[in-house]
CSV table of C-alpha atoms in Angstrom, one decimal:
chain,number,residue,atom,x,y,z
A,135,GLU,CA,214.8,31.5,-14.1
A,136,VAL,CA,215.8,34.4,-11.9
A,137,GLN,CA,218.2,33.7,-9.0
A,138,LEU,CA,218.4,35.9,-5.9
A,139,THR,CA,221.6,36.1,-3.9
A,140,LYS,CA,220.6,38.9,-1.5
A,141,SER,CA,217.4,40.1,0.3
A,142,THR,CA,214.9,42.0,-1.8
A,143,ARG,CA,211.5,43.7,-1.3
A,144,LEU,CA,208.5,43.8,-3.7
A,145,SER,CA,206.4,46.9,-3.4
A,146,ALA,CA,202.9,47.6,-4.9
A,147,THR,CA,202.8,48.8,-8.5
A,148,ASP,CA,200.0,49.5,-11.0
A,149,GLN,CA,200.5,46.0,-12.5
A,150,PRO,CA,200.9,42.6,-11.0
A,151,TYR,CA,204.3,40.9,-10.8
A,152,LEU,CA,204.4,38.0,-13.3
A,153,ILE,CA,206.7,35.0,-12.7
A,154,ALA,CA,207.1,33.5,-16.1
A,155,SER,CA,209.0,30.4,-14.8
A,156,LYS,CA,210.8,30.4,-11.5
A,157,LEU,CA,212.2,32.8,-8.9
A,158,THR,CA,214.9,31.0,-6.9
A,159,VAL,CA,217.0,31.8,-3.9
A,160,ALA,CA,220.5,30.7,-4.9
A,161,HIS,CA,222.1,27.9,-2.9
A,162,GLU,CA,225.3,29.9,-3.3
A,163,ALA,CA,224.0,32.9,-1.3
A,164,ARG,CA,226.4,33.8,1.5
A,165,ASP,CA,223.7,35.0,3.9
A,166,ARG,CA,220.1,34.2,4.4
A,167,VAL,CA,217.9,35.8,1.7
A,168,GLN,CA,214.6,37.3,2.7
A,169,ILE,CA,212.0,38.1,0.1
A,170,THR,CA,209.6,40.7,1.6
A,171,VAL,CA,206.3,41.3,-0.2
A,172,GLY,CA,204.6,44.5,0.8
A,173,PRO,CA,201.0,45.6,1.1
A,174,GLY,CA,199.0,45.7,-2.1
A,175,VAL,CA,201.3,43.6,-4.1
A,176,GLU,CA,199.8,41.0,-6.6
A,177,ILE,CA,201.9,38.1,-7.9
A,178,ARG,CA,200.7,35.8,-10.6
A,179,GLY,CA,202.0,32.4,-11.8
A,180,GLY,CA,205.3,30.6,-11.7
A,181,THR,CA,207.2,29.2,-8.8
A,182,ILE,CA,209.0,30.8,-5.8
A,183,ASP,CA,211.7,28.4,-4.7
A,184,LEU,CA,213.1,29.4,-1.3
A,185,THR,CA,215.6,26.5,-1.3
A,186,ASP,CA,217.5,26.2,2.0
A,187,LYS,CA,218.6,29.8,2.2
A,188,GLY,CA,215.3,31.8,1.8
A,189,HIS,CA,212.6,33.2,3.9
A,190,LEU,CA,209.4,34.6,2.3
A,191,LEU,CA,207.7,37.3,4.3
A,192,ILE,CA,204.3,38.3,3.0
A,193,ALA,CA,203.3,41.4,4.9
A,194,GLY,CA,200.0,42.7,3.8
A,195,THR,CA,197.6,44.8,5.8
A,196,ARG,CA,193.9,44.5,6.5
A,197,GLU,CA,193.2,47.4,4.2
A,198,SER,CA,195.7,46.3,1.5
A,199,PRO,CA,196.3,42.6,1.5
A,200,VAL,CA,198.9,40.8,-0.7
A,201,ILE,CA,197.4,38.7,-3.5
A,202,LEU,CA,199.0,35.6,-5.0
A,203,ARG,CA,197.3,33.8,-7.9
A,204,LYS,CA,198.4,30.3,-9.1
A,205,VAL,CA,201.8,30.6,-7.5
A,206,ARG,CA,203.7,27.5,-6.4
A,207,ILE,CA,205.9,28.0,-3.3
A,208,THR,CA,208.5,25.5,-2.3
A,209,GLN,CA,211.2,25.4,0.4
A,210,ASP,CA,213.9,23.0,1.4
A,211,LEU,CA,215.0,22.1,4.9
A,212,ASN,CA,215.9,25.3,6.7
A,213,GLY,CA,213.7,27.5,4.5
A,214,SER,CA,210.7,29.3,6.0
A,215,PHE,CA,207.5,31.2,5.1
A,216,THR,CA,205.4,33.7,7.0
A,217,ALA,CA,202.2,35.4,5.7
A,218,GLN,CA,199.8,37.9,7.2
A,219,TYR,CA,196.8,39.5,5.5
A,220,ALA,CA,197.2,37.7,2.2
A,221,VAL,CA,194.9,36.0,-0.4
A,222,PHE,CA,196.1,32.8,-1.9
A,223,ASP,CA,194.1,32.0,-5.0
A,224,GLN,CA,194.7,28.4,-6.3
A,225,CYS,CA,198.3,28.4,-5.0
A,226,SER,CA,200.3,25.4,-3.8
A,227,PHE,CA,202.9,24.9,-1.0
A,228,ALA,CA,205.4,22.1,-1.1
A,229,LYS,CA,208.5,20.8,0.7
A,230,GLY,CA,211.4,20.6,-1.7
A,231,GLY,CA,215.0,19.2,-1.7
A,232,ALA,CA,216.4,15.9,-0.7
A,233,TRP,CA,217.2,16.7,3.0
A,234,PHE,CA,214.6,16.2,5.7
A,235,ALA,CA,214.1,16.1,9.5
A,236,SER,CA,211.0,16.5,11.7
A,237,TYR,CA,209.1,19.6,10.5
A,238,SER,CA,211.4,20.1,7.5
A,239,SER,CA,209.5,23.0,6.0
A,240,LYS,CA,207.8,25.7,8.1
A,241,TRP,CA,204.6,27.6,7.1
A,242,GLN,CA,202.9,30.3,9.2
A,243,PHE,CA,199.7,32.0,8.1
A,244,ASP,CA,197.8,34.7,10.0
A,245,SER,CA,194.6,36.4,8.8
A,246,CYS,CA,194.8,34.9,5.3
A,247,LEU,CA,192.3,33.6,2.8
A,248,LEU,CA,193.2,30.4,1.1
A,249,TYR,CA,191.0,29.5,-1.9
A,250,LYS,CA,191.5,26.1,-3.6
A,251,THR,CA,195.1,26.0,-2.5
A,252,LYS,CA,197.0,22.7,-2.2
A,253,PHE,CA,199.2,21.0,0.3
A,254,PRO,CA,200.4,17.7,-1.2
A,255,THR,CA,200.8,16.2,2.3
A,256,LEU,CA,200.9,17.3,5.9
A,257,THR,CA,203.4,14.7,7.3
A,258,GLU,CA,205.5,15.5,10.3
A,259,VAL,CA,208.7,14.9,8.3
A,260,ASP,CA,207.8,17.5,5.6
A,261,TYR,CA,205.5,20.1,7.2
A,262,ALA,CA,205.2,22.3,10.2
A,263,PHE,CA,202.3,24.7,10.0
A,264,GLN,CA,200.5,27.4,12.0
A,265,PHE,CA,197.1,28.8,10.8
A,266,LYS,CA,195.6,31.7,12.9
A,267,ASN,CA,192.5,33.7,12.0
A,268,CYS,CA,192.4,32.2,8.4
A,269,THR,CA,189.6,31.2,6.1
A,270,PHE,CA,189.9,28.1,3.9
A,271,ALA,CA,187.5,27.9,0.9
A,272,GLY,CA,186.9,25.1,-1.6
A,273,MET,CA,189.9,23.1,-0.4
A,274,VAL,CA,190.5,19.4,0.0
A,275,LEU,CA,192.8,19.1,3.1
A,276,PRO,CA,195.1,16.2,3.6
A,277,GLU,CA,195.5,14.2,6.9
A,278,ILE,CA,198.1,15.3,9.4
A,279,VAL,CA,200.4,12.2,9.6
A,280,HIS,CA,202.9,11.4,12.3
A,281,PRO,CA,205.0,8.2,12.7
A,282,HIS,CA,203.7,5.8,15.3
A,283,PRO,CA,206.4,4.6,17.8
A,284,LYS,CA,207.6,1.1,17.6
A,285,ASN,CA,207.1,0.7,21.3
A,286,GLY,CA,204.7,2.5,23.5
A,287,THR,CA,201.4,4.2,23.1
A,288,TYR,CA,200.7,6.7,20.3
A,289,ASP,CA,198.9,9.8,21.5
A,290,GLU,CA,197.5,12.1,18.8
A,291,MET,CA,197.4,15.1,21.1
A,292,ASN,CA,201.1,14.9,21.7
A,293,PHE,CA,201.4,16.2,18.1
A,294,LEU,CA,198.3,18.4,17.5
A,295,ARG,CA,197.8,21.9,18.9
A,296,GLN,CA,201.5,22.1,20.0
A,297,GLN,CA,204.0,24.7,18.8
A,298,TRP,CA,203.2,23.4,15.3
A,299,ASN,CA,200.1,21.7,13.9
A,300,LYS,CA,198.0,24.7,15.0
A,301,VAL,CA,194.7,25.7,13.6
A,302,GLU,CA,193.3,28.6,15.7
A,303,ARG,CA,190.1,30.7,15.1
A,304,CYS,CA,189.8,29.6,11.5
A,305,ASN,CA,186.8,29.2,9.1
A,306,PHE,CA,186.3,26.4,6.7
A,307,ILE,CA,183.9,26.9,3.8
A,308,VAL,CA,182.9,24.1,1.4
A,309,CYS,CA,186.0,22.1,2.3
A,310,THR,CA,186.8,18.4,2.6
A,311,VAL,CA,188.0,17.9,6.1
A,312,PRO,CA,189.8,14.8,7.4
A,313,PRO,CA,189.7,13.9,11.1
A,314,THR,CA,193.1,15.2,12.1
A,315,ILE,CA,192.4,18.6,10.7
A,316,LEU,CA,189.2,18.7,12.7
A,317,TRP,CA,191.0,17.6,15.9
A,318,CYS,CA,193.6,20.2,15.3
A,319,GLY,CA,191.1,23.0,15.1
A,320,GLU,CA,190.5,25.3,18.1
A,321,ASP,CA,187.6,27.9,18.1
A,322,SER,CA,187.0,27.2,14.5
A,323,ASN,CA,183.9,27.1,12.3
A,324,TYR,CA,182.8,24.9,9.4
A,325,TRP,CA,180.2,25.7,6.8
A,326,ALA,CA,179.0,23.2,4.1
A,327,CYS,CA,182.0,21.0,4.6
A,328,LYS,CA,182.4,17.3,3.9
A,329,PHE,CA,183.9,15.3,6.8
A,330,VAL,CA,185.6,12.2,5.4
A,331,PRO,CA,186.6,9.0,7.2
A,332,GLY,CA,190.2,8.6,8.5
A,333,PRO,CA,192.2,7.1,11.4
A,334,ALA,CA,190.7,6.4,14.7
A,335,PHE,CA,191.4,8.9,17.5
A,336,GLU,CA,194.1,7.7,19.8
A,337,SER,CA,194.5,9.7,22.9
A,338,ASP,CA,193.2,10.0,26.5
A,339,LYS,CA,193.2,13.8,26.3
């Protein structure tokens, strides 16, 4: 396991970066640690653990995207993740750590391709996400789950399409799509997808 205590940048090389086990942002880091992944970088295997001190910035370009293959990315409460122009091939994204609050882990994707990637859940406690101009292929997407109030009326659209829970101008190809993902989508397209049963829509919007 390799531990990072200060910000670092990965630049493109002739060979992919291989993570044999785990790349971890040290809890003992004095300042916030940013891992910047530049255009043309390819990373294979292993786990990137941002803990509560890390921010992963994946900064590809249209001409030279970043590629991650079979990488597991985790973050604790106060970690964060931003990706633009990246390809995620069979990767997974998970909330880690014991501490939680509303939208404990934050995930932002812009102009990315996600192929057979996995989100274990999309609960309000664990996940805040924004997808813009992305393509999902061959994925089974989980429901977006928010707690119902003990008193009062639950309104689905008080949670979807807000600052978080955003799916804008995205394409879904051969995906399994639950209702909340469909309701979340704006200006999005679906090809050869399977739409599965889920909760009834509760909103007057």
